[in-house]
XYZ file of C-alpha atoms in Angstrom:
556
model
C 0.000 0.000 0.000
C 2.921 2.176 0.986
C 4.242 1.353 -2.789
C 1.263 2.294 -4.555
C 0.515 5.720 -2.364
C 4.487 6.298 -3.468
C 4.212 6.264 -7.763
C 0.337 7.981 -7.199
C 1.699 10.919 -9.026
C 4.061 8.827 -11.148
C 1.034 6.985 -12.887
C -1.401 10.106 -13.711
C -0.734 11.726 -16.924
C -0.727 15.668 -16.650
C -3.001 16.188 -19.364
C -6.043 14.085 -19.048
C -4.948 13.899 -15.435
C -5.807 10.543 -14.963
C -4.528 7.316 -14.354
C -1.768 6.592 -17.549
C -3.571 4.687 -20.440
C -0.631 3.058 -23.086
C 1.744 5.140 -21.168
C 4.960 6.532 -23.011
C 7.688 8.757 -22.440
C 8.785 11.633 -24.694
C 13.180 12.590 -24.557
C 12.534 14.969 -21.567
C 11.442 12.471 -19.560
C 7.902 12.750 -19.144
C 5.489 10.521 -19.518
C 1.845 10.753 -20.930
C -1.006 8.817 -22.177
C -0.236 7.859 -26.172
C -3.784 9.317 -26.726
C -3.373 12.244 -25.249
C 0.301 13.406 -25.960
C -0.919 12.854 -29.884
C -3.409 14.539 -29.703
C -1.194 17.864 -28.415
C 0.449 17.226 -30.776
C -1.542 16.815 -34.283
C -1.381 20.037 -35.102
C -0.523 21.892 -38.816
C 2.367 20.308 -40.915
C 3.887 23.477 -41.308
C 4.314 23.366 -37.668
C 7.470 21.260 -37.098
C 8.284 21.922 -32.899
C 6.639 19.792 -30.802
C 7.136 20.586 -26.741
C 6.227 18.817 -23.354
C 3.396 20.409 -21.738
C 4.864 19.917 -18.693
C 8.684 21.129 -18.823
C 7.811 22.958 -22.400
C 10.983 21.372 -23.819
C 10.933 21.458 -27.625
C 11.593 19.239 -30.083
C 12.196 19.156 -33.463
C 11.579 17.073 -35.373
C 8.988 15.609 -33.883
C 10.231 12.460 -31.603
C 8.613 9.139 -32.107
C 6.210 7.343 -29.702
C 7.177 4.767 -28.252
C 5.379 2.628 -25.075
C 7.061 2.410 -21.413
C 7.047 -0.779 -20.695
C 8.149 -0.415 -17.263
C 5.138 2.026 -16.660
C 2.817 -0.277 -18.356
C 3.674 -2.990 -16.111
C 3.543 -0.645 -13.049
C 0.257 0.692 -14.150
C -0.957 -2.804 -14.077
C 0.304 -3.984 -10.957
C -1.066 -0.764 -9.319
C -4.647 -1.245 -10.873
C -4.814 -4.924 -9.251
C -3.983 -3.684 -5.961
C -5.672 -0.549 -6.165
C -4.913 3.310 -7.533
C -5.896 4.876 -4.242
C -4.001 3.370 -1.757
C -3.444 5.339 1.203
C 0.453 6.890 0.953
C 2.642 6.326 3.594
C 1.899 7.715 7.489
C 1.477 11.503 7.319
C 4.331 13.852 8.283
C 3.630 17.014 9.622
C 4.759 20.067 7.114
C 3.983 23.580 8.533
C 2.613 26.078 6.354
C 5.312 28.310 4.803
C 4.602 32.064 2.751
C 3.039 31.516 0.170
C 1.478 27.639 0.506
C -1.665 26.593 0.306
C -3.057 26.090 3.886
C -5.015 23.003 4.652
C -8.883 23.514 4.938
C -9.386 21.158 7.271
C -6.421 22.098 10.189
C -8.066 23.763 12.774
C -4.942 24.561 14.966
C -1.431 25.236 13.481
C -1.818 25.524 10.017
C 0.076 23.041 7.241
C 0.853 22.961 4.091
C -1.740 21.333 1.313
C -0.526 18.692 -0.811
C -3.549 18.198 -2.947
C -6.765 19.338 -3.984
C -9.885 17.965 -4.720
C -11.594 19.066 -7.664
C -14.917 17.245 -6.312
C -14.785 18.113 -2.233
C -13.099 21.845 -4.047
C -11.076 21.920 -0.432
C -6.995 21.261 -0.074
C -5.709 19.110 2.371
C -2.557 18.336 4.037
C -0.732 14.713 4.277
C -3.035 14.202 7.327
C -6.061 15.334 6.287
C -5.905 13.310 2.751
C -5.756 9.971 3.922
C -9.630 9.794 3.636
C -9.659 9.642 -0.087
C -7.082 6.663 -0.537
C -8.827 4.509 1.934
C -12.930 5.776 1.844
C -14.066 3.952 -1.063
C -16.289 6.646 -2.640
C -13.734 9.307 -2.116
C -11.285 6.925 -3.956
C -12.926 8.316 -7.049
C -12.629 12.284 -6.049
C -9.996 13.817 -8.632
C -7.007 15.112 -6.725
C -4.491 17.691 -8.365
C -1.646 19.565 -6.787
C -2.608 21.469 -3.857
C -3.736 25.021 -5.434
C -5.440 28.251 -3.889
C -7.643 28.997 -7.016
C -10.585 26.178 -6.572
C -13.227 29.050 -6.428
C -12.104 29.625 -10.087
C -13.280 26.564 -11.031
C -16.874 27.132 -9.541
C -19.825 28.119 -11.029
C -21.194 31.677 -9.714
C -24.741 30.892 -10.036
C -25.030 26.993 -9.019
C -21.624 26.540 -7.120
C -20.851 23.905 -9.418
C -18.001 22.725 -11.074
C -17.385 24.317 -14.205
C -17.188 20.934 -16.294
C -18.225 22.751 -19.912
C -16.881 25.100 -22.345
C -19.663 27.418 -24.105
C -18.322 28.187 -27.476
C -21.431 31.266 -27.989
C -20.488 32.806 -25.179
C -16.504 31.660 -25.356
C -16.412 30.985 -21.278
C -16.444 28.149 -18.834
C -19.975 26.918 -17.334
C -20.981 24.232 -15.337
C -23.627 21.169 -16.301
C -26.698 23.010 -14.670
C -25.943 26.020 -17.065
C -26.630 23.669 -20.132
C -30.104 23.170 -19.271
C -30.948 26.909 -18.205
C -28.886 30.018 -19.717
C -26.683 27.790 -22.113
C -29.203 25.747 -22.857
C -29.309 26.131 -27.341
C -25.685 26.929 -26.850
C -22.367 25.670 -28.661
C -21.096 23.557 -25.820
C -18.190 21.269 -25.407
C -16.581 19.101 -22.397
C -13.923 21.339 -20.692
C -11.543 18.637 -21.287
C -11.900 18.628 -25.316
C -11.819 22.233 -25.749
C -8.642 22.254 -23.134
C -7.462 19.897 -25.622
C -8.284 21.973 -28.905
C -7.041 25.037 -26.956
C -3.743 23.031 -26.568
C -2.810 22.793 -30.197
C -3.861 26.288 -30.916
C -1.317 26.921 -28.159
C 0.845 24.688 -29.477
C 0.683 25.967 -32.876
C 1.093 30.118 -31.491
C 4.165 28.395 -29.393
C 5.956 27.542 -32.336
C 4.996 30.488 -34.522
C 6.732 32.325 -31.399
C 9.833 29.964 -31.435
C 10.397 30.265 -35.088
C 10.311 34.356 -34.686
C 12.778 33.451 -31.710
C 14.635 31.699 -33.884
C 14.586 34.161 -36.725
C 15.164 36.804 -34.399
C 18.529 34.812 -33.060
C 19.519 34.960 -36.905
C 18.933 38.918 -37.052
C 20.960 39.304 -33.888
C 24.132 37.070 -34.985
C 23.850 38.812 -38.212
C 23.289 42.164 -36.914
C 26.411 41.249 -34.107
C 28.671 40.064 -37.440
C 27.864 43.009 -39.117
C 28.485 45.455 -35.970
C 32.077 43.675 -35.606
C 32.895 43.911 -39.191
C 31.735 48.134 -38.911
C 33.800 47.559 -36.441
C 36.752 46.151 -38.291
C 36.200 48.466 -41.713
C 35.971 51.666 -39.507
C 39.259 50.937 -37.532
C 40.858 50.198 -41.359
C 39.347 53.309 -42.432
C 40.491 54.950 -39.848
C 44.381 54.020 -40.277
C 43.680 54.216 -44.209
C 42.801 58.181 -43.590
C 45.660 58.918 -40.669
C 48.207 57.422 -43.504
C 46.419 59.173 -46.286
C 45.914 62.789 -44.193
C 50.077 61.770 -42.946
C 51.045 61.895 -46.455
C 48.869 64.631 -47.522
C 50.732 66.614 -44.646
C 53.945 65.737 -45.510
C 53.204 66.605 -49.164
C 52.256 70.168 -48.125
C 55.097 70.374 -45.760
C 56.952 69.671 -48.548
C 55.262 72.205 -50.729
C 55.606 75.117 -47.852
C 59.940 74.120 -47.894
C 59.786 74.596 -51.613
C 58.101 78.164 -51.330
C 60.381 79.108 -48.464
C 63.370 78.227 -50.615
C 62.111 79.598 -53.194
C 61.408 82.942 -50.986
C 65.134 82.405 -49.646
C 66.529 81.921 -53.075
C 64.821 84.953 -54.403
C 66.138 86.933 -50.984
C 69.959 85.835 -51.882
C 69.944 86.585 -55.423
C 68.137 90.301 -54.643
C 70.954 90.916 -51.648
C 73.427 89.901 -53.868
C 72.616 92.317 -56.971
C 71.963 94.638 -53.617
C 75.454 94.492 -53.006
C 76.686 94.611 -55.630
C 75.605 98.053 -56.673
C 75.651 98.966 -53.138
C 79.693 98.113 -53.300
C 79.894 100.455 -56.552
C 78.272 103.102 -55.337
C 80.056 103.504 -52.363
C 83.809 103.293 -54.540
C 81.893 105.853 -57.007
C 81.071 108.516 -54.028
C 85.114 107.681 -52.443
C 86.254 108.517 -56.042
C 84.015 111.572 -55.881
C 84.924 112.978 -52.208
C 88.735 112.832 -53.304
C 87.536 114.723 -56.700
C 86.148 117.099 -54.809
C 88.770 117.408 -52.139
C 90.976 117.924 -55.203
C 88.832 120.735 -56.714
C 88.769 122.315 -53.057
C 92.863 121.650 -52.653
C 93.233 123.523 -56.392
C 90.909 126.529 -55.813
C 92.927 127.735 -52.369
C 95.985 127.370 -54.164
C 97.683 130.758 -55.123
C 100.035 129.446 -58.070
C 98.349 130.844 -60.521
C 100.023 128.341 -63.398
C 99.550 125.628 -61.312
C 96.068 126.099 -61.122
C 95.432 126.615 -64.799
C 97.485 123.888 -65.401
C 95.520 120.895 -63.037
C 92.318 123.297 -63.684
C 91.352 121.467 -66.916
C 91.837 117.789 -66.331
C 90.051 118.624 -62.964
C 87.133 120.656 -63.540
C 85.912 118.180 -66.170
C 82.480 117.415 -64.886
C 81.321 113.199 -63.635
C 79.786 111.908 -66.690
C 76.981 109.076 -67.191
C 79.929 106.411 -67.385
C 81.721 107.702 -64.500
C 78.126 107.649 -62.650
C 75.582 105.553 -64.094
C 71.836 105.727 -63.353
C 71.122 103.877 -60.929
C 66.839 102.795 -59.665
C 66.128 101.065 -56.105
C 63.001 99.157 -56.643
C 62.028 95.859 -55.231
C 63.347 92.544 -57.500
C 60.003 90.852 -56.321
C 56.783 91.685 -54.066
C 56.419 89.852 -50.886
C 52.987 91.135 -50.849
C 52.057 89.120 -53.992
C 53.526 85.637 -52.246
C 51.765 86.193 -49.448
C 48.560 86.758 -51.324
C 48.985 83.896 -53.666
C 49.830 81.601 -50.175
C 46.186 82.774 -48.522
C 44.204 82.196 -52.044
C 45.743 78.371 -52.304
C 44.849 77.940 -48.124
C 41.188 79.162 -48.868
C 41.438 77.098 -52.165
C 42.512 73.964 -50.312
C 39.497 74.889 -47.418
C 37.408 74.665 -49.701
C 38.565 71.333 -51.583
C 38.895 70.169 -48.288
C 35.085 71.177 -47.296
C 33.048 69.867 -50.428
C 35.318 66.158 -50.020
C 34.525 65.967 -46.881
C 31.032 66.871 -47.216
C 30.930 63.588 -49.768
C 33.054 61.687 -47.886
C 29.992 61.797 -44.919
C 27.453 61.205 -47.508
C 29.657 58.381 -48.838
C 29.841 56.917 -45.082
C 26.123 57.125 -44.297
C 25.215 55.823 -47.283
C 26.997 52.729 -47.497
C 26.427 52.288 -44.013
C 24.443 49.039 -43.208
C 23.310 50.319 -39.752
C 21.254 53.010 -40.334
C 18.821 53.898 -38.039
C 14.987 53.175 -39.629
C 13.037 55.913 -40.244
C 10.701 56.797 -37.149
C 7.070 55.485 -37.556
C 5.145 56.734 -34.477
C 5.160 60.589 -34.167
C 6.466 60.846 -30.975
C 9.256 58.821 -32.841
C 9.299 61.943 -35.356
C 9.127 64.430 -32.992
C 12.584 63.759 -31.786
C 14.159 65.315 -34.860
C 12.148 68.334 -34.404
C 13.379 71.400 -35.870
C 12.352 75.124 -35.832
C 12.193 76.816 -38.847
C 11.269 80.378 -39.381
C 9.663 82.166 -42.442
C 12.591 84.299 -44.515
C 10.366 87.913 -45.291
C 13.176 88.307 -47.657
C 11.942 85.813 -50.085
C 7.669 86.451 -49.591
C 6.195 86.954 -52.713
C 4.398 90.623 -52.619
C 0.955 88.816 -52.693
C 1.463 86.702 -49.409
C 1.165 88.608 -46.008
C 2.883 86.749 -42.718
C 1.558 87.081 -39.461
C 2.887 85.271 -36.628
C 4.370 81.671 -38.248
C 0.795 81.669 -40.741
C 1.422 83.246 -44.181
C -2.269 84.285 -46.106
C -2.407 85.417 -49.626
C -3.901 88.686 -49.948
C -5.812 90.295 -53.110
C -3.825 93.490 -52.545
C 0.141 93.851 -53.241
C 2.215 94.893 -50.185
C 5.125 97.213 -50.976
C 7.883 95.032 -49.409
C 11.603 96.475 -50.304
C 13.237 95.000 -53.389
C 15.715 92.050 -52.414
C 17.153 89.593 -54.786
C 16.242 86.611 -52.832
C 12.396 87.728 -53.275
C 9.807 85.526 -55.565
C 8.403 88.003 -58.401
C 6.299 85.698 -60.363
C 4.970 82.793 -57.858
C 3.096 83.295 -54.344
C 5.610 81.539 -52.248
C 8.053 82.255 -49.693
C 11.442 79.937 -47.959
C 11.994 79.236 -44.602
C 15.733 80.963 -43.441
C 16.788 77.518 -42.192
C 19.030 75.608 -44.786
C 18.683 71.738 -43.718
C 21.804 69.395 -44.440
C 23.724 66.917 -43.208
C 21.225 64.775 -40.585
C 17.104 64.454 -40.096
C 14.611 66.981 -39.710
C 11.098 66.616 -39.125
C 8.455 69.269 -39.464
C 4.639 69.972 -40.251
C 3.143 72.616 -41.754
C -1.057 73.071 -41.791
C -2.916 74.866 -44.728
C -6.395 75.722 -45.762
C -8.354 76.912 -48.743
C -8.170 75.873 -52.204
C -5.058 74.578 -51.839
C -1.456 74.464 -51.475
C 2.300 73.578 -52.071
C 4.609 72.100 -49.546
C 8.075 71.511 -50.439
C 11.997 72.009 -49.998
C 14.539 73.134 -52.800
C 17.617 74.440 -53.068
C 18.541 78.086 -52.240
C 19.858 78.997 -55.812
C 17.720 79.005 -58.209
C 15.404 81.602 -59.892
C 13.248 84.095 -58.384
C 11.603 85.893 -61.238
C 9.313 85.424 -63.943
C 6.314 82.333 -63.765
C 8.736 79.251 -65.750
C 8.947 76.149 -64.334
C 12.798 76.802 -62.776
C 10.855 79.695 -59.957
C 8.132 77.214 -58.909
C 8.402 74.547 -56.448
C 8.442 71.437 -57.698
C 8.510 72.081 -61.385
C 12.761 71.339 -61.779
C 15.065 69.635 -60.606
C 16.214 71.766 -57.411
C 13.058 71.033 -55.849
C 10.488 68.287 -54.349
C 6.817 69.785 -53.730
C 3.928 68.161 -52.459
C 0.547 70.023 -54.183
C -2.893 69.263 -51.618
C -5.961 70.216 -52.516
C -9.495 69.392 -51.172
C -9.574 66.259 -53.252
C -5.686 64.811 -53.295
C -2.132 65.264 -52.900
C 0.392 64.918 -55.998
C 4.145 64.910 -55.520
C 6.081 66.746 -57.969
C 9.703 67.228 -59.287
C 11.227 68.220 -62.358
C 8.783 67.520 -65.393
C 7.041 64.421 -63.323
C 4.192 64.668 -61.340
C 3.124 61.397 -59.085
C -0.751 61.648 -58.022
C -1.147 59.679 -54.635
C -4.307 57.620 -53.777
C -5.288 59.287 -50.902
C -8.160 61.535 -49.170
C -7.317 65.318 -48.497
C -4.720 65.652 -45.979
C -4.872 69.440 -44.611
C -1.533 68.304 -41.960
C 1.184 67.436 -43.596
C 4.848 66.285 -41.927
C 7.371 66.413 -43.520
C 10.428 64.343 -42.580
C 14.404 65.131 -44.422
C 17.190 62.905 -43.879
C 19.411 64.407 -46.275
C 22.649 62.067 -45.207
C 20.209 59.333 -46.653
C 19.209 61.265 -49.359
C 15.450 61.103 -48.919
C 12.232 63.477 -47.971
C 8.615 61.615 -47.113
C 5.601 63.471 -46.599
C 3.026 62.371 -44.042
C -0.942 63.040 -43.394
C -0.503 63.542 -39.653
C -3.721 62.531 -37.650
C -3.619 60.276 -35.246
C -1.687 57.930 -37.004
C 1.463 58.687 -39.189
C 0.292 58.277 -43.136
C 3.141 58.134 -45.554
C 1.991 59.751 -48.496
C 5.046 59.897 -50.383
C 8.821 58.723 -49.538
C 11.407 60.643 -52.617
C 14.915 58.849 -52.756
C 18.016 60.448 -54.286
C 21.106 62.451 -53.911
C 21.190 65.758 -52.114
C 24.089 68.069 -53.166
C 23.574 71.514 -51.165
C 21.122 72.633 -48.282
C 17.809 72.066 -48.395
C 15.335 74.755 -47.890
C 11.416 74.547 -46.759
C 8.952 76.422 -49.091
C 5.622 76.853 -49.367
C 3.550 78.307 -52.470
C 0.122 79.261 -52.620
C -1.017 79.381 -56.359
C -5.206 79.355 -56.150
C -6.883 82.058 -54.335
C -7.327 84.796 -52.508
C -7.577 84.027 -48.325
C -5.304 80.679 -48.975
C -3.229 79.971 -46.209
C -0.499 77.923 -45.186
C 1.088 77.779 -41.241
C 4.147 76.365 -39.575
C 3.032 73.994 -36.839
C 4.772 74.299 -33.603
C 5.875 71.479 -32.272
C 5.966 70.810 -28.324
């Protein structure tokens, strides 16, 4: 009896929780009626894990069944001399946090082992021995002791909830099926448990092949952050040897111009002193001329000094003292001048290959970050932009961040940068280089929402001033009825409803610009894809009436 009350648990399969009927065990180690692990298991073919519903275990493929024949022959044995033998003597087991207290202790509380699903009490070790050895309680189902048995009552009849309503998709008890439930869908608890379980099963393995896909996304995603890792650390010696040599080579350069300089310095000092030297043995040759001419005239030998008074008084002529010009052999001035325009020349080389050297980098980049999808996601690359009164059209008035067209012109100053033909206007902000987000709100007839670059035309009404008609610029035309993206000579009409709140989102590293209806969801309208080579600029243009109107949301 002992014996029996000791494999009690052993013998029950967890499923149909009863006593083990052709009893086999899967690789884990559990064991289960052949009926009733099968049937957990028939599920879709395209579903290939099977798992324990015990340990939840997979396996794949999906293991063969075989029969325990040691369990068969213990079932056997057991059923001769009885299922519900009495277990051995009780032992007492107080009640720790969190156990299930016995219902029947009446002094210091213990700890349940079981519950009865019929009696819908626990009971300790004590307390239990009733139904192994009182014949009708022999029959009571017993499960681990558990705290939730008024779950598994009915609220109106108190009765066990034995049946699964499929109208009313909840749990009911047998009196139910003859009152409230009584056309009803209904099935046994225990069959729609079972039908539940290969739905589960099935969702289970949907989940553990997006696991398992998701594994393959992270190892790839891990390779490719090690070989960013790898190329950037190459890169990164490939530029310090490139930007070395490229140093060296103007180090080079500036020796050559100082030599140069220095050369040019000797051969001007020499020719320097060279005429400095002859001009100083010219004036010694003059002084003792003159000191002659002044030694003759105090003489008073009067044939004397008409003798020496001819070969003296013969005046210096050009080849005694030749002409002689100081000016500069070469202008330092001019070297120091050409010097600044080749450093601004090289600033700027430097800038504009840099500037695709970034766009090169984010581009090939294989980690970009996705574009946001939610709008709080957008609002993180938030930008303020303000409206450029330099470039309003004479039509358009501005108040506050909202610019109206009016049917009277407005005698703004003359500015270059100011539309003459078109009713539109730029934002001062030139975008480049990383994301923007913003959203702009019109209303009337119409209206134009855009970016383009900063040069292009401002007068006359061709199709190089407007936004969206060239290539400079990407403009997306609303109206009441539907929204049209335009560019160049193409114009793309998009299926979709008016949308009077558009957001407009730039990442001009990844060359692109999508337009959203913002509600409350995020619409893409429109996504544009290419190569950005200057600052972009937001425009609006209001082209169909009188009161039109187009404002800059501001974004909290």
């Amino acid at each position: 009896m002992a014996e029996a009350g000791v494999f009690q648990d052993q013998i029950s399969c967890s499923v149909c929780l009863d006593t083990l009927k052709d009893p086999v065990t899967i690789p884990c180690g559990h064991s289960y009626c052949l009926d009733c692990i099968k049937s957990c298991w028939d599920q879709d073919d395209s579903i290939s894990i099977c798992s324990c519903p015990q340990c939840r275990e997979t396996f794949t493929p999906r293991p063969v069944l075989r029969r325990n024949i040691m369990l068969v022959e213990l079932v056997e044995r057991l059923t001769k001399t009885g299922l519900n033998t009495p277990p051995p003597p009780p032992v007492h087991s107080p009640a720790g946090p969190g156990d299930v207290l016995c219902d029947f202790c009446t002094e210091e509380k213990t700890r349940a082992v079981k519950s009865c699903l019929v009696c819908l009490a626990s009971y300790c070790q004590s307390h239990l021995q009733p139904h192994y050895e009182v014949a009708p309680l022999k029959k009571h189902k017993l499960v681990d002791a558990t705290g939730r048995l008024d779950d598994v009552l009915c609220p109106n009849h108190q009765k066990l909830l034995e049946v699964y309503c499929h109208t009313d998709q909840k749990c009911i008890c047998l009196l139910c099926t003859m009152d409230d439930h009584k056309s009803h869908n209904t099935v046994s608890a225990a069959a729609e448990r079972a039908e539940k379980q290969k739905q589960l099963g099935k969702t289970r393995g949907q989940y553990q092949q997006r696991v398992e896909q998701r594994e393959k996304e992270l190892k790839t995603l891990r390779q490719a952050v090690e070989s960013l890792k790898s190329s950037a650390q190459t890169a990164v010696q490939d530029s310090e040897r490139i930007f070395t040599e490229l140093i060296r080579s103007i180090d080079r350069r500036r020796c050559e111009v100082t030599q140069m300089i220095r050369a040019q310095e000797t051969a001007a000092v020499s020719q320097a002193e060279r005429l400095i030297e002859r001009l100083e043995k010219e004036i010694a040759e003059l002084r003792t001329r003159d000191a002659d001419l002044k030694q003759l005239s105090l003489t008073e030998d009067h044939v004397h000094f008409l003798q020496k008074c001819q070969s003296l008084c013969a005046p210096p002529g050009a080849a005694d003292s030749p002409n002689i010009t100081v000016s500069p052999l070469f202008s330092l001035e001019a070297v120091g001048k050409a010097v600044t325009e080749l450093k601004e020349r090289l600033e700027d080389v430097c800038q504009g290959e840099l500037v695709k050297i970034s766009q090169t980098v984010k581009r090939d980049s294989s980690l970009q970050d996705p574009e946001p999808r939610t709008r709080a996601e957008f609002l993180q690359y938030s930008c303020e932009l303000t409206l450029d009164p330099n470039t309003m059209h004479r039509r358009l008035i501005q108040q506050g961040r909202t610019v109206t067209v009016s049917g009277d012109t407005q005698s703004y100053p003359d500015h270059p940068e100011r539309f003459q033909g078109w009713s539109q206007v730029l934002c001062r902000e030139g975008l480049s280089g990383t994301r923007f987000y913003w959203e702009a709100e019109w209303s009337g007839r119409g209206a134009a929402i855009g970016v383009r670059y900063r040069g292009i035309s401002r007068e006359g009404q061709g199709a190089d001033c407007r936004l969206g008609f060239n290539d400079k610029s990407w403009s997306l035309e609303c109206s009441g009825y539907s929204c049209s993206l335009r560019h160049n000579k193409e114009k793309t009409v998009i299926s979709t409803g008016a949308a009077h709140r558009i957001g407009v989102f730039v990442d001009h590293g990844a060359g692109t610009v999508s337009f959203y209806s913002v509600s409350d969801t995020m619409t893409l309208l429109h996504r544009v894809q290419t190569t950005f080579t200057d600052k972009l600029y937001p425009g609006f243009g209001l082209y169909w009436g009188n009161g039109d109107s187009v404002t800059l949301c501001q974004l909290e």
